[in-house]
PDB file of C-alpha atoms in Angstrom:
ATOM      1  CA  LYS A   1      10.691 -15.669  -2.118  1.00 83.00           C
ATOM      2  CA  ASN A   2       7.323 -14.103  -1.353  1.00 87.00           C
ATOM      3  CA  GLN A   3       5.814 -12.624  -4.513  1.00 92.00           C
ATOM      4  CA  VAL A   4       2.557 -11.197  -5.771  1.00 96.00           C
ATOM      5  CA  GLU A   5       2.059 -11.006  -9.529  1.00 97.00           C
ATOM      6  CA  GLN A   6      -0.802  -9.164 -11.196  1.00 98.00           C
ATOM      7  CA  SER A   7      -2.152  -9.319 -14.717  1.00 97.00           C
ATOM      8  CA  PRO A   8      -2.783  -7.671 -17.000  1.00 97.00           C
ATOM      9  CA  GLN A   9      -0.410  -4.780 -16.396  1.00 97.00           C
ATOM     10  CA  SER A  10      -2.942  -2.430 -17.984  1.00 97.00           C
ATOM     11  CA  LEU A  11      -6.446  -2.673 -19.350  1.00 97.00           C
ATOM     12  CA  ILE A  12      -8.737  -0.391 -21.337  1.00 98.00           C
ATOM     13  CA  ILE A  13     -12.479  -1.004 -21.351  1.00 98.00           C
ATOM     14  CA  LEU A  14     -15.591   0.897 -22.366  1.00 98.00           C
ATOM     15  CA  GLU A  15     -17.883   2.390 -19.778  1.00 98.00           C
ATOM     16  CA  GLY A  16     -20.570  -0.050 -18.710  1.00 98.00           C
ATOM     17  CA  LYS A  17     -18.528  -3.155 -19.531  1.00 98.00           C
ATOM     18  CA  ASN A  18     -17.280  -5.728 -17.015  1.00 98.00           C
ATOM     19  CA  CYS A  19     -13.687  -6.720 -16.425  1.00 98.00           C
ATOM     20  CA  THR A  20     -11.632  -9.150 -14.365  1.00 98.00           C
ATOM     21  CA  LEU A  21      -8.203  -8.560 -12.887  1.00 98.00           C
ATOM     22  CA  GLN A  22      -5.923 -11.383 -11.802  1.00 98.00           C
ATOM     23  CA  CYS A  23      -3.549 -11.871  -8.890  1.00 97.00           C
ATOM     24  CA  ASN A  24      -1.211 -14.827  -8.354  1.00 97.00           C
ATOM     25  CA  TYR A  25       0.737 -15.136  -5.140  1.00 95.00           C
ATOM     26  CA  THR A  26       3.504 -17.245  -3.711  1.00 94.00           C
ATOM     27  CA  VAL A  27       3.439 -16.150  -0.104  1.00 88.00           C
ATOM     28  CA  SER A  28       3.999 -18.188   3.006  1.00 85.00           C
ATOM     29  CA  PRO A  29       2.519 -18.235   5.507  1.00 86.00           C
ATOM     30  CA  PHE A  30      -0.640 -16.857   3.925  1.00 86.00           C
ATOM     31  CA  SER A  31      -3.082 -14.989   6.110  1.00 84.00           C
ATOM     32  CA  ASN A  32      -5.420 -13.030   3.843  1.00 87.00           C
ATOM     33  CA  LEU A  33      -5.622 -11.097   0.590  1.00 90.00           C
ATOM     34  CA  ARG A  34      -7.076  -7.650  -0.017  1.00 92.00           C
ATOM     35  CA  TRP A  35      -7.628  -5.414  -3.010  1.00 95.00           C
ATOM     36  CA  TYR A  36      -6.833  -1.715  -2.999  1.00 96.00           C
ATOM     37  CA  LYS A  37      -7.688   1.033  -5.473  1.00 97.00           C
ATOM     38  CA  GLN A  38      -5.190   3.803  -6.129  1.00 97.00           C
ATOM     39  CA  ASP A  39      -6.202   6.914  -8.034  1.00 97.00           C
ATOM     40  CA  THR A  40      -3.416   8.838  -9.761  1.00 95.00           C
ATOM     41  CA  GLY A  41      -1.528  10.992  -7.299  1.00 93.00           C
ATOM     42  CA  ARG A  42      -3.223   9.568  -4.224  1.00 95.00           C
ATOM     43  CA  GLY A  43      -2.639   6.870  -1.650  1.00 96.00           C
ATOM     44  CA  PRO A  44      -4.114   3.376  -2.001  1.00 96.00           C
ATOM     45  CA  VAL A  45      -7.594   2.892  -0.588  1.00 95.00           C
ATOM     46  CA  SER A  46      -8.951  -0.448   0.494  1.00 92.00           C
ATOM     47  CA  LEU A  47     -11.938  -1.802  -1.437  1.00 92.00           C
ATOM     48  CA  LYS A  48     -12.988  -3.452   1.841  1.00 83.00           C
ATOM     49  CA  ILE A  49     -12.811  -6.898   0.300  1.00 80.00           C
ATOM     50  CA  MET A  50     -10.752  -9.421   2.216  1.00 76.00           C
ATOM     51  CA  THR A  51     -10.502 -13.082   1.355  1.00 76.00           C
ATOM     52  CA  PHE A  52      -8.674 -15.675   3.405  1.00 74.00           C
ATOM     53  CA  SER A  53      -9.879 -19.043   2.175  1.00 71.00           C
ATOM     54  CA  GLU A  54     -11.891 -20.495  -0.662  1.00 64.00           C
ATOM     55  CA  ASN A  55     -14.440 -17.753  -0.829  1.00 84.00           C
ATOM     56  CA  THR A  56     -16.003 -14.923  -2.708  1.00 89.00           C
ATOM     57  CA  LYS A  57     -16.559 -11.495  -1.275  1.00 88.00           C
ATOM     58  CA  SER A  58     -18.351  -8.517  -2.756  1.00 90.00           C
ATOM     59  CA  ASN A  59     -18.563  -4.824  -2.098  1.00 91.00           C
ATOM     60  CA  GLY A  60     -20.986  -3.151  -4.452  1.00 94.00           C
ATOM     61  CA  ARG A  61     -19.791  -3.603  -8.028  1.00 96.00           C
ATOM     62  CA  TYR A  62     -16.540  -5.250  -6.879  1.00 96.00           C
ATOM     63  CA  THR A  63     -16.322  -9.015  -6.346  1.00 95.00           C
ATOM     64  CA  ALA A  64     -13.160 -10.853  -5.304  1.00 94.00           C
ATOM     65  CA  THR A  65     -12.641 -14.580  -5.403  1.00 93.00           C
ATOM     66  CA  LEU A  66      -9.836 -16.645  -3.925  1.00 93.00           C
ATOM     67  CA  ASP A  67      -8.611 -20.105  -4.883  1.00 90.00           C
ATOM     68  CA  ALA A  68      -6.177 -21.171  -2.168  1.00 87.00           C
ATOM     69  CA  ASP A  69      -5.168 -24.323  -4.036  1.00 88.00           C
ATOM     70  CA  THR A  70      -3.913 -22.469  -7.089  1.00 92.00           C
ATOM     71  CA  LYS A  71      -2.959 -19.388  -5.063  1.00 93.00           C
ATOM     72  CA  GLN A  72      -4.958 -17.126  -7.323  1.00 95.00           C
ATOM     73  CA  SER A  73      -7.380 -14.302  -6.731  1.00 95.00           C
ATOM     74  CA  SER A  74      -9.468 -12.315  -9.164  1.00 96.00           C
ATOM     75  CA  LEU A  75     -11.238  -8.998  -8.877  1.00 97.00           C
ATOM     76  CA  HIS A  76     -14.341  -8.613 -11.017  1.00 97.00           C
ATOM     77  CA  ILE A  77     -15.758  -5.167 -11.695  1.00 98.00           C
ATOM     78  CA  THR A  78     -19.256  -4.991 -13.107  1.00 98.00           C
ATOM     79  CA  ALA A  79     -20.890  -2.164 -15.043  1.00 98.00           C
ATOM     80  CA  SER A  80     -17.710  -0.093 -15.059  1.00 97.00           C
ATOM     81  CA  GLN A  81     -17.817   3.649 -14.548  1.00 98.00           C
ATOM     82  CA  LEU A  82     -15.395   6.378 -15.567  1.00 98.00           C
ATOM     83  CA  SER A  83     -14.492   6.772 -11.894  1.00 97.00           C
ATOM     84  CA  ASP A  84     -13.207   3.196 -11.839  1.00 98.00           C
ATOM     85  CA  SER A  85     -10.160   4.376 -13.797  1.00 98.00           C
ATOM     86  CA  ALA A  86      -7.301   3.720 -11.386  1.00 98.00           C
ATOM     87  CA  SER A  87      -4.649   1.180 -10.444  1.00 98.00           C
ATOM     88  CA  TYR A  88      -5.868  -1.872  -8.581  1.00 98.00           C
ATOM     89  CA  ILE A  89      -3.391  -3.439  -6.210  1.00 98.00           C
ATOM     90  CA  CYS A  90      -3.488  -6.956  -4.803  1.00 96.00           C
ATOM     91  CA  VAL A  91      -2.080  -7.121  -1.272  1.00 94.00           C
ATOM     92  CA  VAL A  92      -1.257 -10.306   0.632  1.00 93.00           C
ATOM     93  CA  ASN A  93      -0.838 -10.451   4.377  1.00 88.00           C
ATOM     94  CA  TYR A  94       1.688 -13.102   5.302  1.00 84.00           C
ATOM     95  CA  GLY A  95       0.959 -13.028   8.944  1.00 70.00           C
ATOM     96  CA  GLY A  96       2.652 -11.778  12.040  1.00 62.00           C
ATOM     97  CA  SER A  97       1.405  -9.166  14.466  1.00 59.00           C
ATOM     98  CA  GLN A  98       3.223  -6.498  12.474  1.00 63.00           C
ATOM     99  CA  GLY A  99       0.733  -7.055   9.674  1.00 65.00           C
ATOM    100  CA  ASN A 100       3.428  -7.785   7.127  1.00 82.00           C
ATOM    101  CA  LEU A 101       2.190  -7.149   3.604  1.00 90.00           C
ATOM    102  CA  ILE A 102       3.372  -7.969   0.100  1.00 93.00           C
ATOM    103  CA  PHE A 103       2.068  -5.676  -2.637  1.00 95.00           C
ATOM    104  CA  GLY A 104       1.541  -6.459  -6.287  1.00 97.00           C
ATOM    105  CA  LYS A 105       2.604  -3.908  -8.888  1.00 97.00           C
ATOM    106  CA  GLY A 106      -0.989  -3.200  -9.764  1.00 97.00           C
ATOM    107  CA  THR A 107      -3.195  -3.280 -12.849  1.00 98.00           C
ATOM    108  CA  LYS A 108      -3.886   0.097 -14.414  1.00 97.00           C
ATOM    109  CA  LEU A 109      -7.510   0.231 -15.536  1.00 98.00           C
ATOM    110  CA  SER A 110      -8.745   2.904 -17.922  1.00 98.00           C
ATOM    111  CA  VAL A 111     -12.475   3.196 -18.494  1.00 98.00           C
ATOM    112  CA  LYS A 112     -13.352   5.107 -21.666  1.00 98.00           C
ATOM    113  CA  PRO A 113     -16.694   6.714 -22.487  1.00 97.00           C
TER     114      PRO A 113
ATOM    115  CA  ASP B   1      -7.303   9.306   4.161  1.00 53.00           C
ATOM    116  CA  ALA B   2      -8.238   7.903   7.596  1.00 66.00           C
ATOM    117  CA  GLY B   3      -6.979  10.961   9.483  1.00 89.00           C
ATOM    118  CA  ILE B   4      -3.452  10.693   8.110  1.00 95.00           C
ATOM    119  CA  THR B   5      -1.536  13.684   6.836  1.00 97.00           C
ATOM    120  CA  GLN B   6       1.924  13.825   5.334  1.00 98.00           C
ATOM    121  CA  SER B   7       4.240  16.771   4.997  1.00 97.00           C
ATOM    122  CA  PRO B   8       5.606  18.064   2.821  1.00 98.00           C
ATOM    123  CA  ARG B   9       3.528  16.786  -0.109  1.00 97.00           C
ATOM    124  CA  HIS B  10       6.238  17.640  -2.605  1.00 98.00           C
ATOM    125  CA  LYS B  11       9.946  18.242  -2.140  1.00 98.00           C
ATOM    126  CA  VAL B  12      12.934  18.718  -4.392  1.00 98.00           C
ATOM    127  CA  THR B  13      16.320  18.424  -2.756  1.00 97.00           C
ATOM    128  CA  GLU B  14      19.946  18.009  -3.736  1.00 97.00           C
ATOM    129  CA  THR B  15      22.080  14.915  -3.389  1.00 98.00           C
ATOM    130  CA  GLY B  16      23.783  14.753  -0.024  1.00 97.00           C
ATOM    131  CA  THR B  17      21.303  16.888   1.896  1.00 97.00           C
ATOM    132  CA  PRO B  18      19.293  15.557   4.854  1.00 97.00           C
ATOM    133  CA  VAL B  19      15.535  15.279   4.425  1.00 98.00           C
ATOM    134  CA  THR B  20      12.807  14.552   6.951  1.00 98.00           C
ATOM    135  CA  LEU B  21       9.286  13.538   6.028  1.00 98.00           C
ATOM    136  CA  ARG B  22       6.506  13.693   8.575  1.00 98.00           C
ATOM    137  CA  CYS B  23       3.459  11.511   9.031  1.00 98.00           C
ATOM    138  CA  HIS B  24       0.747  12.613  11.436  1.00 98.00           C
ATOM    139  CA  GLN B  25      -2.301  10.619  12.505  1.00 96.00           C
ATOM    140  CA  THR B  26      -5.270  11.764  14.553  1.00 94.00           C
ATOM    141  CA  GLU B  27      -6.709   8.390  15.600  1.00 87.00           C
ATOM    142  CA  ASN B  28      -4.149   7.091  18.131  1.00 89.00           C
ATOM    143  CA  HIS B  29      -3.249   3.932  16.217  1.00 91.00           C
ATOM    144  CA  ARG B  30      -0.343   1.910  17.541  1.00 91.00           C
ATOM    145  CA  TYR B  31       1.152   0.703  14.247  1.00 92.00           C
ATOM    146  CA  MET B  32       2.540   3.094  11.637  1.00 95.00           C
ATOM    147  CA  TYR B  33       4.453   2.331   8.448  1.00 96.00           C
ATOM    148  CA  TRP B  34       6.605   4.051   5.838  1.00 97.00           C
ATOM    149  CA  TYR B  35       6.565   2.739   2.253  1.00 97.00           C
ATOM    150  CA  ARG B  36       8.069   3.841  -1.014  1.00 98.00           C
ATOM    151  CA  GLN B  37       6.426   3.388  -4.394  1.00 97.00           C
ATOM    152  CA  ASP B  38       8.462   3.264  -7.588  1.00 96.00           C
ATOM    153  CA  PRO B  39       7.563   2.429 -11.191  1.00 92.00           C
ATOM    154  CA  GLY B  40       7.889  -1.290 -11.806  1.00 89.00           C
ATOM    155  CA  HIS B  41       7.652  -2.139  -8.125  1.00 92.00           C
ATOM    156  CA  GLY B  42       4.903  -2.725  -5.668  1.00 90.00           C
ATOM    157  CA  LEU B  43       4.866  -0.681  -2.497  1.00 95.00           C
ATOM    158  CA  ARG B  44       7.896  -1.620  -0.394  1.00 95.00           C
ATOM    159  CA  LEU B  45       8.194  -1.297   3.354  1.00 95.00           C
ATOM    160  CA  ILE B  46      10.981   0.947   4.643  1.00 96.00           C
ATOM    161  CA  HIS B  47      10.402   0.984   8.411  1.00 96.00           C
ATOM    162  CA  TYR B  48       7.515   0.515  10.753  1.00 94.00           C
ATOM    163  CA  SER B  49       6.652   1.366  14.330  1.00 95.00           C
ATOM    164  CA  TYR B  50       4.629  -0.587  16.853  1.00 92.00           C
ATOM    165  CA  GLY B  51       4.596   2.058  19.543  1.00 92.00           C
ATOM    166  CA  VAL B  52       6.341   5.145  20.857  1.00 95.00           C
ATOM    167  CA  LYS B  53      10.082   4.631  20.495  1.00 93.00           C
ATOM    168  CA  ASP B  54       9.497   1.117  19.101  1.00 95.00           C
ATOM    169  CA  THR B  55      10.552   0.749  15.478  1.00 95.00           C
ATOM    170  CA  ASP B  56      11.865  -1.939  13.172  1.00 94.00           C
ATOM    171  CA  LYS B  57      13.331  -2.249   9.703  1.00 94.00           C
ATOM    172  CA  GLY B  58      11.497  -3.225   6.587  1.00 92.00           C
ATOM    173  CA  GLU B  59      12.567  -4.577   3.227  1.00 90.00           C
ATOM    174  CA  VAL B  60      14.361  -1.445   1.958  1.00 95.00           C
ATOM    175  CA  SER B  61      15.637   0.310   5.089  1.00 96.00           C
ATOM    176  CA  ASP B  62      19.195   1.139   3.972  1.00 96.00           C
ATOM    177  CA  GLY B  63      19.760   4.894   3.916  1.00 97.00           C
ATOM    178  CA  TYR B  64      16.677   5.648   6.021  1.00 98.00           C
ATOM    179  CA  SER B  65      16.050   6.156   9.705  1.00 98.00           C
ATOM    180  CA  VAL B  66      12.834   6.756  11.626  1.00 98.00           C
ATOM    181  CA  SER B  67      11.717   8.148  14.936  1.00 98.00           C
ATOM    182  CA  ARG B  68       8.496   8.089  16.893  1.00 97.00           C
ATOM    183  CA  SER B  69       8.505  10.222  20.008  1.00 96.00           C
ATOM    184  CA  LYS B  70       4.714  10.654  20.103  1.00 96.00           C
ATOM    185  CA  THR B  71       1.920   8.284  19.128  1.00 95.00           C
ATOM    186  CA  GLU B  72       0.626  10.638  16.474  1.00 96.00           C
ATOM    187  CA  ASP B  73       3.892  11.386  14.644  1.00 97.00           C
ATOM    188  CA  PHE B  74       6.206   9.097  12.685  1.00 98.00           C
ATOM    189  CA  LEU B  75       9.219  10.720  11.035  1.00 98.00           C
ATOM    190  CA  LEU B  76      11.258   9.343   8.156  1.00 98.00           C
ATOM    191  CA  THR B  77      14.758  10.763   7.684  1.00 98.00           C
ATOM    192  CA  LEU B  78      17.100  10.447   4.759  1.00 98.00           C
ATOM    193  CA  GLU B  79      20.428  11.315   6.361  1.00 94.00           C
ATOM    194  CA  SER B  80      22.124  12.053   3.040  1.00 97.00           C
ATOM    195  CA  ALA B  81      19.724  11.905   0.117  1.00 97.00           C
ATOM    196  CA  THR B  82      20.719  10.072  -3.062  1.00 98.00           C
ATOM    197  CA  SER B  83      19.100  10.041  -6.492  1.00 97.00           C
ATOM    198  CA  SER B  84      17.984   6.434  -5.905  1.00 97.00           C
ATOM    199  CA  GLN B  85      15.745   7.744  -3.138  1.00 98.00           C
ATOM    200  CA  THR B  86      13.686   9.743  -5.597  1.00 98.00           C
ATOM    201  CA  SER B  87      10.282   8.185  -5.057  1.00 98.00           C
ATOM    202  CA  VAL B  88       6.783   8.634  -3.719  1.00 98.00           C
ATOM    203  CA  TYR B  89       6.630   7.939   0.003  1.00 98.00           C
ATOM    204  CA  PHE B  90       3.484   6.755   1.715  1.00 98.00           C
ATOM    205  CA  CYS B  91       2.740   6.558   5.383  1.00 97.00           C
ATOM    206  CA  ALA B  92       0.162   4.067   6.620  1.00 96.00           C
ATOM    207  CA  ILE B  93      -1.518   3.136   9.858  1.00 94.00           C
ATOM    208  CA  ARG B  94      -2.948  -0.219  10.813  1.00 90.00           C
ATOM    209  CA  GLY B  95      -6.503  -0.456  11.923  1.00 82.00           C
ATOM    210  CA  ASP B  96      -7.174  -1.884  15.332  1.00 71.00           C
ATOM    211  CA  SER B  97      -9.060  -4.969  14.188  1.00 67.00           C
ATOM    212  CA  SER B  98      -7.331  -8.298  13.942  1.00 64.00           C
ATOM    213  CA  SER B  99      -7.529  -8.194  10.155  1.00 67.00           C
ATOM    214  CA  TYR B 100      -4.461  -5.915   9.925  1.00 75.00           C
ATOM    215  CA  GLU B 101      -5.985  -3.646   7.306  1.00 85.00           C
ATOM    216  CA  GLN B 102      -3.777  -0.647   6.573  1.00 91.00           C
ATOM    217  CA  TYR B 103      -4.865   2.865   5.686  1.00 93.00           C
ATOM    218  CA  PHE B 104      -2.623   5.115   3.643  1.00 96.00           C
ATOM    219  CA  GLY B 105      -1.817   8.794   3.678  1.00 97.00           C
ATOM    220  CA  PRO B 106      -1.795  10.989   0.560  1.00 96.00           C
ATOM    221  CA  GLY B 107       1.919  10.542  -0.134  1.00 97.00           C
ATOM    222  CA  THR B 108       5.005  12.728  -0.478  1.00 98.00           C
ATOM    223  CA  ARG B 109       6.701  13.040  -3.840  1.00 98.00           C
ATOM    224  CA  LEU B 110      10.441  13.452  -3.266  1.00 98.00           C
ATOM    225  CA  THR B 111      12.877  14.311  -6.035  1.00 98.00           C
ATOM    226  CA  VAL B 112      16.605  14.172  -5.354  1.00 98.00           C
ATOM    227  CA  THR B 113      18.647  16.009  -7.999  1.00 97.00           C
TER     228      THR B 113
END
């Protein structure tokens, strides 16, 4: 069964600190993996980071890495800001022209002053 | 929100009543999706459309129907609402690149009493 598991479920950090969120997937066939940010009460928004092989991609303070062998991805946030408080969702595309997606449950990040 | 609007944004209805949610896009995208988001679950696909009058079922389609008579509008109907359909519903469109990135609307919070 296709699954995407994220850890931790929630995380509290102090403003200015770094953090890393994890995503493990068992999805076949695998096409690519994206990270989305969802603020409370709003729809998910792509962080514009897509990985599809052994690579690392960055967008500003966000860096995502993918290890296709272990089927793991991580999202690293540097120099956190209060506005980073949100849920971060790992999304795997398992191919097909319909753009079929499997969503993780998300990691809820709280950044405290 | 990538030119996507949803209406209504909030709705409370009684068990057994029909409910229709509307998704409207302004960018002429071919693919549109309806998801539901519940605590303890990732976003789950209800139905999707790949063109006017072309729709298909997703993972959790039971109890839901959809229609797409115009490119810009995708309607989700609960023929007879049940309490298990209390959820937050998100509409999404797929960008036109080959990467299948999806863009989400602001969501509709539906409560069935």
